Amino acid sequence: MRIQKLLKPMVLLICVGVMLYAFLTMGNGRGPLDYWEHLDDTAFTIDDEEVTFEDLAFYILFEERKVEEQARIYNKDYTKDYWNIHTDDKFIQTEAKDAVLNMAVHDYLFYQMAVDEGMDKLNGVEQVELEGSVSDFWEDMLDVQWEHLPCDEETINNQIRIAAVAEKYGDYLAKENNTSKAAYRYDGYYYSQILEKHNLKVNNKLWKKLVLGDITLAHGRINYINGLTDEDKKKSKE
């Protein structure tokens, strides 16, 4: 009898504890990162150069568009299915997120190295190529992305310029070392050797909570992979 009397308050105490934990967890912002609220926060630091989440706008727009176009081929009715595919021990969403970080680190590192060596200026031909790249980028943008631009077009255009200077510097290194240009791209071997000599610090506290695919795109909440029937699918379109 005494045990039964003690059991009820113990269960109640446990329930209160669980609810308190859930409240504190949500209060500490353990959910997905609200990208728009962290534009001025540092995403990563390469040596002494701080790169903010806003500085990643071009890479996020580019990668989300690229994956979304592939997703439309996979399932035009609900493209989020493609982002959720698990291959080679990684979700496509995670691979795309890694690509954003790796491309940005590469470009901001090579850009700074180009600046240090006085190689950050583009000649006439290179400037024309840059203008073409900028034009192509905006023409390829998905309609929905125009509604979710992380920042103004001028800022994004400058990020494209940084990427162009980084590519120019990588091509210069390839020529100087008589090797392929690909070796100095963001996934290239010789670039990885250079990166090891520099201090990269990622803001993991925020970066881990960033969900790529839901920043400049808009997806519904229904996921056909996770058990919806054809009837459910039909109702979702009504």
mmCIF file of C-alpha atoms in Angstrom, residues 12 20 27-28 35 48 68 79 82-83 90 92 108 116 128 144 156 162 164 172 189 199 208 224 226 228 235-236:
data_model
loop_
_atom_site.group_PDB
_atom_site.id
_atom_site.type_symbol
_atom_site.label_atom_id
_atom_site.label_comp_id
_atom_site.label_asym_id
_atom_site.label_seq_id
_atom_site.Cartn_x
_atom_site.Cartn_y
_atom_site.Cartn_z
ATOM 1 C CA LEU A 12 4.188 12.681 -11.552
ATOM 2 C CA LEU A 20 10.951 20.510 -18.096
ATOM 3 C CA GLY A 27 14.464 27.017 -25.257
ATOM 4 C CA ASN A 28 18.146 26.420 -25.942
ATOM 5 C CA TYR A 35 19.400 31.109 -41.198
ATOM 6 C CA ASP A 48 42.217 35.302 -39.229
ATOM 7 C CA GLU A 68 16.550 20.802 -56.507
ATOM 8 C CA THR A 79 11.193 17.115 -54.443
ATOM 9 C CA TYR A 82 15.260 13.352 -53.179
ATOM 10 C CA TRP A 83 16.925 15.436 -50.474
ATOM 11 C CA LYS A 90 25.131 10.108 -46.113
ATOM 12 C CA ILE A 92 21.968 13.932 -50.121
ATOM 13 C CA TYR A 108 37.796 32.413 -49.265
ATOM 14 C CA ASP A 116 48.231 38.706 -50.310
ATOM 15 C CA VAL A 128 33.945 39.677 -69.227
ATOM 16 C CA VAL A 144 11.062 30.344 -55.574
ATOM 17 C CA ILE A 156 25.925 37.976 -53.928
ATOM 18 C CA ILE A 162 35.498 36.130 -54.927
ATOM 19 C CA ALA A 164 36.226 33.831 -59.755
ATOM 20 C CA TYR A 172 47.801 29.906 -61.490
ATOM 21 C CA TYR A 189 44.377 16.706 -53.770
ATOM 22 C CA ASN A 199 43.843 27.119 -39.488
ATOM 23 C CA LYS A 208 25.336 21.564 -37.320
ATOM 24 C CA TYR A 224 6.090 10.129 -49.696
ATOM 25 C CA ASN A 226 7.943 7.795 -45.220
ATOM 26 C CA LEU A 228 2.197 7.754 -47.560
ATOM 27 C CA LYS A 235 -5.408 14.179 -51.025
ATOM 28 C CA SER A 236 -2.291 16.316 -50.603
#
